[in-house]
Amino acid sequence: MTEKALAKRLYQSHQWRILNEPIAQNTGKALALDADLLKQIAKGALPATIRLWECPQSLIVSRKEAKLPHFEQACQTLSQLDWPVAVRDSGGTAVPHGPGILNFSLIFAQTKAHTLDVDEIYIALCEPIRSALNSLGIQSEYGETPGAYCDGRFNLNIESLKVTGTAQRITLSPSNSHGLHRGVLAQAMIMVEADPQHTTAIVNQFYKLSGADNLYDPAASTSVDRHLSGSYTAGRLTEVLRRELLLSIEDFKKA
C-alpha cells in the first residue's frame, strides 16, 4: 500500500470535525485544548477532529526539561526577550511556537479491530502536508535531520533541511459504549514563515541558561518561505498553506 493510500484509509474511516483557528491569545490554553480534545474523543464524547492553529511567540518545553537545574532562571530571561516558556505534557525537546509556525493536530479514536501502528499514524499525519507543499511546488521527504532540535524519523525535510517536526500521544479509552480502545493525538509543527536560524538560537539559549548541554545546528532547519520565489506580506503564506492543507485533507477524505 502506498503512503497516500494508507493515509486515505484513515481519513475516509472517520467523520471529521475541522477547527481552523485564528492565532491563539494564550499559549497554555492552546496547548491544553489538544489534551482536552484527546480526552473527550477517546471516550466518544466528541468526533474525530482536525485542528489547525498557531500560538503567540513562545517556547514550549517538556515536563522533563522543566526539572532542569536553572529552569526558572531561564524562563525569566527568555520572558524578558519576549519568548515566554510554556510546559507541555508530551516528550521531546524544546520547540519554538509563534505566528508563521503552523500546527496541525489530528485527534481520533480507534477500536481494537481497527488500530494503526505508530508509523502508520505519522504517515497519515504527514501525507496531507506533503501534498499541500507539493501544490506550492515544493517536494518534501521523510527522515531524521542531523543537528536539528526535536529530531525524529518522521520529520519532513526540504532539500535535507527540517521544515516539519512531528509528535504523537496515545491514551487508552475509559470504559465506553462505542467500542473505543484508545485515543490518538498526532501533531505536526510546520515552519512556514518563522526564521529557523533565530528560533534554533532561542532553543539553544534555553538549554544553556537551564544548565543543559543540548546544542543544535541553526543551519539544519528551514522554512517554507525560503523555497518559494516571490514575496508575501507577513502572515499571507501561512494563510495560503492553511488553505492548501484543508484542500488536501478534503482530497484524502474522498474515496
mmCIF file of N, CA and C in Angstrom, residues 59-152:
data_model
loop_
_atom_site.group_PDB
_atom_site.id
_atom_site.type_symbol
_atom_site.label_atom_id
_atom_site.label_comp_id
_atom_site.label_asym_id
_atom_site.label_seq_id
_atom_site.Cartn_x
_atom_site.Cartn_y
_atom_site.Cartn_z
ATOM 1 N N LEU A 59 8.192 29.540 23.700
ATOM 2 C CA LEU A 59 8.994 28.325 23.640
ATOM 3 C C LEU A 59 8.280 27.259 24.461
ATOM 4 N N ILE A 60 8.078 26.090 23.863
ATOM 5 C CA ILE A 60 7.349 25.011 24.524
ATOM 6 C C ILE A 60 8.344 23.926 24.913
ATOM 7 N N VAL A 61 8.316 23.530 26.179
ATOM 8 C CA VAL A 61 9.252 22.518 26.673
ATOM 9 C C VAL A 61 8.478 21.374 27.324
ATOM 10 N N SER A 62 9.166 20.257 27.534
ATOM 11 C CA SER A 62 8.539 19.098 28.170
ATOM 12 C C SER A 62 8.635 19.207 29.693
ATOM 13 N N ARG A 63 7.898 18.347 30.376
ATOM 14 C CA ARG A 63 7.955 18.325 31.845
ATOM 15 C C ARG A 63 9.346 17.912 32.331
ATOM 16 N N LYS A 64 10.015 17.067 31.578
ATOM 17 C CA LYS A 64 11.380 16.670 31.939
ATOM 18 C C LYS A 64 12.302 17.880 31.940
ATOM 19 N N GLU A 65 12.157 18.746 30.959
ATOM 20 C CA GLU A 65 13.015 19.931 30.874
ATOM 21 C C GLU A 65 12.676 20.951 31.951
ATOM 22 N N ALA A 66 11.440 20.915 32.417
ATOM 23 C CA ALA A 66 11.047 21.827 33.496
ATOM 24 C C ALA A 66 11.753 21.487 34.806
ATOM 25 N N LYS A 67 12.434 20.343 34.853
ATOM 26 C CA LYS A 67 13.175 19.926 36.048
ATOM 27 C C LYS A 67 14.667 20.230 35.935
ATOM 28 N N LEU A 68 15.086 20.876 34.855
ATOM 29 C CA LEU A 68 16.496 21.247 34.711
ATOM 30 C C LEU A 68 16.899 22.205 35.831
ATOM 31 N N PRO A 69 18.166 22.187 36.243
ATOM 32 C CA PRO A 69 18.572 22.904 37.464
ATOM 33 C C PRO A 69 18.300 24.403 37.473
ATOM 34 N N HIS A 70 18.396 25.056 36.328
ATOM 35 C CA HIS A 70 18.201 26.515 36.294
ATOM 36 C C HIS A 70 17.009 26.882 35.417
ATOM 37 N N PHE A 71 15.989 26.034 35.441
ATOM 38 C CA PHE A 71 14.817 26.238 34.585
ATOM 39 C C PHE A 71 14.136 27.576 34.854
ATOM 40 N N GLU A 72 13.890 27.901 36.117
ATOM 41 C CA GLU A 72 13.174 29.139 36.446
ATOM 42 C C GLU A 72 13.952 30.367 35.984
ATOM 43 N N GLN A 73 15.255 30.331 36.149
ATOM 44 C CA GLN A 73 16.089 31.453 35.702
ATOM 45 C C GLN A 73 16.013 31.600 34.186
ATOM 46 N N ALA A 74 16.038 30.473 33.485
ATOM 47 C CA ALA A 74 15.931 30.505 32.023
ATOM 48 C C ALA A 74 14.600 31.102 31.598
ATOM 49 N N CYS A 75 13.530 30.724 32.276
ATOM 50 C CA CYS A 75 12.199 31.254 31.949
ATOM 51 C C CYS A 75 12.144 32.763 32.125
ATOM 52 N N GLN A 76 12.726 33.252 33.196
ATOM 53 C CA GLN A 76 12.714 34.691 33.453
ATOM 54 C C GLN A 76 13.471 35.448 32.364
ATOM 55 N N THR A 77 14.638 34.940 32.003
ATOM 56 C CA THR A 77 15.449 35.612 30.984
ATOM 57 C C THR A 77 14.755 35.605 29.629
ATOM 58 N N LEU A 78 14.209 34.455 29.231
ATOM 59 C CA LEU A 78 13.552 34.362 27.928
ATOM 60 C C LEU A 78 12.274 35.190 27.887
ATOM 61 N N SER A 79 11.580 35.280 29.000
ATOM 62 C CA SER A 79 10.378 36.111 29.051
ATOM 63 C C SER A 79 10.728 37.575 28.791
ATOM 64 N N GLN A 80 11.864 38.016 29.306
ATOM 65 C CA GLN A 80 12.312 39.389 29.072
ATOM 66 C C GLN A 80 12.673 39.621 27.606
ATOM 67 N N LEU A 81 12.955 38.531 26.892
ATOM 68 C CA LEU A 81 13.267 38.613 25.459
ATOM 69 C C LEU A 81 12.035 38.360 24.597
ATOM 70 N N ASP A 82 10.857 38.373 25.230
ATOM 71 C CA ASP A 82 9.575 38.120 24.552
ATOM 72 C C ASP A 82 9.460 36.691 24.039
ATOM 73 N N TRP A 83 10.087 35.768 24.762
ATOM 74 C CA TRP A 83 9.954 34.342 24.478
ATOM 75 C C TRP A 83 9.509 33.621 25.755
ATOM 76 N N PRO A 84 8.259 33.837 26.189
ATOM 77 C CA PRO A 84 7.786 33.137 27.384
ATOM 78 C C PRO A 84 7.810 31.627 27.177
ATOM 79 N N VAL A 85 8.020 30.893 28.253
ATOM 80 C CA VAL A 85 8.139 29.433 28.203
ATOM 81 C C VAL A 85 6.866 28.794 28.743
ATOM 82 N N ALA A 86 6.366 27.791 28.034
ATOM 83 C CA ALA A 86 5.213 27.006 28.484
ATOM 84 C C ALA A 86 5.611 25.536 28.496
ATOM 85 N N VAL A 87 4.944 24.757 29.353
ATOM 86 C CA VAL A 87 5.272 23.338 29.516
ATOM 87 C C VAL A 87 4.150 22.491 28.935
ATOM 88 N N ARG A 88 4.526 21.464 28.153
ATOM 89 C CA ARG A 88 3.559 20.553 27.550
ATOM 90 C C ARG A 88 3.638 19.185 28.230
ATOM 91 N N ASP A 89 2.647 18.346 27.962
ATOM 92 C CA ASP A 89 2.610 17.012 28.554
ATOM 93 C C ASP A 89 3.489 16.009 27.819
ATOM 94 N N SER A 90 3.670 16.185 26.510
ATOM 95 C CA SER A 90 4.397 15.201 25.708
ATOM 96 C C SER A 90 5.906 15.375 25.861
ATOM 97 N N GLY A 91 6.667 14.407 25.334
ATOM 98 C CA GLY A 91 8.117 14.437 25.439
ATOM 99 C C GLY A 91 8.751 15.240 24.331
ATOM 100 N N GLY A 92 10.036 14.941 24.070
ATOM 101 C CA GLY A 92 10.764 15.673 23.044
ATOM 102 C C GLY A 92 11.568 16.816 23.633
ATOM 103 N N THR A 93 12.133 17.628 22.765
ATOM 104 C CA THR A 93 12.950 18.759 23.205
ATOM 105 C C THR A 93 12.148 20.056 23.119
ATOM 106 N N ALA A 94 12.790 21.142 23.530
ATOM 107 C CA ALA A 94 12.162 22.459 23.414
ATOM 108 C C ALA A 94 11.887 22.776 21.944
ATOM 109 N N VAL A 95 10.735 23.393 21.683
ATOM 110 C CA VAL A 95 10.384 23.788 20.318
ATOM 111 C C VAL A 95 9.786 25.198 20.337
ATOM 112 N N PRO A 96 10.109 26.010 19.341
ATOM 113 C CA PRO A 96 9.544 27.356 19.266
ATOM 114 C C PRO A 96 8.146 27.329 18.659
ATOM 115 N N HIS A 97 7.306 28.225 19.110
ATOM 116 C CA HIS A 97 5.991 28.436 18.510
ATOM 117 C C HIS A 97 5.838 29.922 18.246
ATOM 118 N N GLY A 98 4.897 30.261 17.361
ATOM 119 C CA GLY A 98 4.636 31.659 17.094
ATOM 120 C C GLY A 98 3.927 31.839 15.770
ATOM 121 N N PRO A 99 3.513 33.052 15.457
ATOM 122 C CA PRO A 99 2.912 33.325 14.149
ATOM 123 C C PRO A 99 3.858 32.886 13.035
ATOM 124 N N GLY A 100 3.317 32.216 12.032
ATOM 125 C CA GLY A 100 4.149 31.701 10.955
ATOM 126 C C GLY A 100 4.667 30.302 11.201
ATOM 127 N N ILE A 101 4.346 29.741 12.367
ATOM 128 C CA ILE A 101 4.630 28.332 12.667
ATOM 129 C C ILE A 101 3.271 27.663 12.818
ATOM 130 N N LEU A 102 2.886 26.876 11.829
ATOM 131 C CA LEU A 102 1.540 26.306 11.766
ATOM 132 C C LEU A 102 1.520 24.921 12.399
ATOM 133 N N ASN A 103 0.597 24.741 13.329
ATOM 134 C CA ASN A 103 0.414 23.449 13.987
ATOM 135 C C ASN A 103 -0.779 22.724 13.385
ATOM 136 N N PHE A 104 -0.597 21.446 13.138
ATOM 137 C CA PHE A 104 -1.631 20.581 12.565
ATOM 138 C C PHE A 104 -1.814 19.408 13.517
ATOM 139 N N SER A 105 -2.991 19.332 14.154
ATOM 140 C CA SER A 105 -3.290 18.251 15.096
ATOM 141 C C SER A 105 -4.354 17.339 14.514
ATOM 142 N N LEU A 106 -4.119 16.053 14.650
ATOM 143 C CA LEU A 106 -5.028 15.007 14.179
ATOM 144 C C LEU A 106 -5.415 14.201 15.413
ATOM 145 N N ILE A 107 -6.708 14.242 15.785
ATOM 146 C CA ILE A 107 -7.142 13.624 17.038
ATOM 147 C C ILE A 107 -8.311 12.698 16.739
ATOM 148 N N PHE A 108 -8.164 11.430 17.065
ATOM 149 C CA PHE A 108 -9.203 10.456 16.727
ATOM 150 C C PHE A 108 -9.129 9.267 17.674
ATOM 151 N N ALA A 109 -10.178 8.454 17.661
ATOM 152 C CA ALA A 109 -10.226 7.245 18.487
ATOM 153 C C ALA A 109 -10.181 6.015 17.597
ATOM 154 N N GLN A 110 -9.694 4.915 18.166
ATOM 155 C CA GLN A 110 -9.596 3.658 17.437
ATOM 156 C C GLN A 110 -10.244 2.526 18.233
ATOM 157 N N THR A 111 -10.770 1.553 17.514
ATOM 158 C CA THR A 111 -11.230 0.317 18.140
ATOM 159 C C THR A 111 -10.098 -0.706 18.063
ATOM 160 N N LYS A 112 -10.219 -1.793 18.814
ATOM 161 C CA LYS A 112 -9.189 -2.838 18.763
ATOM 162 C C LYS A 112 -9.107 -3.464 17.378
ATOM 163 N N ALA A 113 -10.238 -3.495 16.677
ATOM 164 C CA ALA A 113 -10.270 -4.129 15.353
ATOM 165 C C ALA A 113 -9.672 -3.239 14.267
ATOM 166 N N HIS A 114 -9.596 -1.934 14.517
ATOM 167 C CA HIS A 114 -9.090 -1.002 13.503
ATOM 168 C C HIS A 114 -8.060 -0.077 14.148
ATOM 169 N N THR A 115 -6.868 -0.610 14.356
ATOM 170 C CA THR A 115 -5.810 0.133 15.019
ATOM 171 C C THR A 115 -4.607 0.276 14.097
ATOM 172 N N LEU A 116 -4.201 1.511 13.854
ATOM 173 C CA LEU A 116 -2.985 1.772 13.088
ATOM 174 C C LEU A 116 -1.789 1.787 14.031
ATOM 175 N N ASP A 117 -0.622 1.385 13.524
ATOM 176 C CA ASP A 117 0.560 1.467 14.371
ATOM 177 C C ASP A 117 1.130 2.886 14.325
ATOM 178 N N VAL A 118 2.153 3.105 15.144
ATOM 179 C CA VAL A 118 2.707 4.450 15.293
ATOM 180 C C VAL A 118 3.183 5.016 13.954
ATOM 181 N N ASP A 119 3.910 4.216 13.177
ATOM 182 C CA ASP A 119 4.422 4.698 11.894
ATOM 183 C C ASP A 119 3.293 5.045 10.931
ATOM 184 N N GLU A 120 2.255 4.225 10.905
ATOM 185 C CA GLU A 120 1.125 4.481 10.008
ATOM 186 C C GLU A 120 0.410 5.777 10.377
ATOM 187 N N ILE A 121 0.318 6.052 11.667
ATOM 188 C CA ILE A 121 -0.317 7.300 12.110
ATOM 189 C C ILE A 121 0.517 8.503 11.671
ATOM 190 N N TYR A 122 1.828 8.409 11.815
ATOM 191 C CA TYR A 122 2.685 9.501 11.361
ATOM 192 C C TYR A 122 2.538 9.738 9.857
ATOM 193 N N ILE A 123 2.455 8.671 9.096
ATOM 194 C CA ILE A 123 2.290 8.812 7.644
ATOM 195 C C ILE A 123 0.965 9.498 7.323
ATOM 196 N N ALA A 124 -0.105 9.089 8.023
ATOM 197 C CA ALA A 124 -1.416 9.710 7.798
ATOM 198 C C ALA A 124 -1.400 11.191 8.165
ATOM 199 N N LEU A 125 -0.627 11.543 9.185
ATOM 200 C CA LEU A 125 -0.488 12.942 9.582
ATOM 201 C C LEU A 125 0.260 13.741 8.517
ATOM 202 N N CYS A 126 1.321 13.167 7.991
ATOM 203 C CA CYS A 126 2.236 13.926 7.135
ATOM 204 C C CYS A 126 1.840 13.986 5.667
ATOM 205 N N GLU A 127 1.130 12.986 5.170
ATOM 206 C CA GLU A 127 0.847 12.960 3.737
ATOM 207 C C GLU A 127 0.055 14.178 3.249
ATOM 208 N N PRO A 128 -0.969 14.655 3.973
ATOM 209 C CA PRO A 128 -1.641 15.881 3.515
ATOM 210 C C PRO A 128 -0.714 17.099 3.510
ATOM 211 N N ILE A 129 0.232 17.141 4.449
ATOM 212 C CA ILE A 129 1.193 18.244 4.465
ATOM 213 C C ILE A 129 2.078 18.175 3.228
ATOM 214 N N ARG A 130 2.558 16.983 2.916
ATOM 215 C CA ARG A 130 3.389 16.811 1.718
ATOM 216 C C ARG A 130 2.616 17.208 0.462
ATOM 217 N N SER A 131 1.348 16.843 0.419
ATOM 218 C CA SER A 131 0.517 17.195 -0.731
ATOM 219 C C SER A 131 0.329 18.705 -0.833
ATOM 220 N N ALA A 132 0.103 19.356 0.313
ATOM 221 C CA ALA A 132 -0.074 20.810 0.317
ATOM 222 C C ALA A 132 1.204 21.514 -0.137
ATOM 223 N N LEU A 133 2.343 21.049 0.355
ATOM 224 C CA LEU A 133 3.614 21.632 -0.079
ATOM 225 C C LEU A 133 3.839 21.401 -1.567
ATOM 226 N N ASN A 134 3.475 20.222 -2.029
ATOM 227 C CA ASN A 134 3.639 19.902 -3.447
ATOM 228 C C ASN A 134 2.806 20.835 -4.325
ATOM 229 N N SER A 135 1.630 21.233 -3.823
ATOM 230 C CA SER A 135 0.781 22.158 -4.583
ATOM 231 C C SER A 135 1.439 23.527 -4.735
ATOM 232 N N LEU A 136 2.403 23.822 -3.849
ATOM 233 C CA LEU A 136 3.167 25.068 -3.947
ATOM 234 C C LEU A 136 4.474 24.865 -4.708
ATOM 235 N N GLY A 137 4.671 23.654 -5.233
ATOM 236 C CA GLY A 137 5.877 23.367 -5.999
ATOM 237 C C GLY A 137 7.058 22.934 -5.161
ATOM 238 N N ILE A 138 6.784 22.475 -3.932
ATOM 239 C CA ILE A 138 7.858 22.095 -3.008
ATOM 240 C C ILE A 138 7.792 20.597 -2.720
ATOM 241 N N GLN A 139 8.898 19.906 -2.928
ATOM 242 C CA GLN A 139 8.990 18.483 -2.623
ATOM 243 C C GLN A 139 9.534 18.303 -1.207
ATOM 244 N N SER A 140 8.925 17.407 -0.445
ATOM 245 C CA SER A 140 9.401 17.120 0.908
ATOM 246 C C SER A 140 9.549 15.619 1.087
ATOM 247 N N GLU A 141 10.461 15.234 1.977
ATOM 248 C CA GLU A 141 10.747 13.823 2.214
ATOM 249 C C GLU A 141 10.808 13.549 3.710
ATOM 250 N N TYR A 142 10.523 12.295 4.074
ATOM 251 C CA TYR A 142 10.636 11.864 5.463
ATOM 252 C C TYR A 142 12.100 11.626 5.833
ATOM 253 N N GLY A 143 12.417 11.797 7.127
ATOM 254 C CA GLY A 143 13.737 11.376 7.580
ATOM 255 C C GLY A 143 14.275 12.210 8.724
ATOM 256 N N GLU A 144 15.213 11.623 9.451
ATOM 257 C CA GLU A 144 15.899 12.351 10.502
ATOM 258 C C GLU A 144 16.744 13.468 9.893
ATOM 259 N N THR A 145 16.988 14.509 10.708
ATOM 260 C CA THR A 145 17.745 15.669 10.243
ATOM 261 C C THR A 145 18.885 15.921 11.219
ATOM 262 N N PRO A 146 20.084 15.437 10.938
ATOM 263 C CA PRO A 146 21.195 15.622 11.875
ATOM 264 C C PRO A 146 21.382 17.081 12.260
ATOM 265 N N GLY A 147 21.450 17.321 13.569
ATOM 266 C CA GLY A 147 21.675 18.665 14.077
ATOM 267 C C GLY A 147 20.428 19.446 14.415
ATOM 268 N N ALA A 148 19.246 18.964 14.006
ATOM 269 C CA ALA A 148 18.004 19.698 14.262
ATOM 270 C C ALA A 148 17.474 19.392 15.659
ATOM 271 N N TYR A 149 16.807 20.367 16.268
ATOM 272 C CA TYR A 149 16.160 20.113 17.555
ATOM 273 C C TYR A 149 14.930 19.229 17.346
ATOM 274 N N CYS A 150 14.562 18.501 18.383
ATOM 275 C CA CYS A 150 13.387 17.614 18.366
ATOM 276 C C CYS A 150 13.390 16.744 17.103
ATOM 277 N N ASP A 151 14.509 16.085 16.876
ATOM 278 C CA ASP A 151 14.697 15.302 15.658
ATOM 279 C C ASP A 151 13.927 13.987 15.727
ATOM 280 N N GLY A 152 13.534 13.459 14.560
ATOM 281 C CA GLY A 152 12.823 12.187 14.527
ATOM 282 C C GLY A 152 12.716 11.630 13.123
#
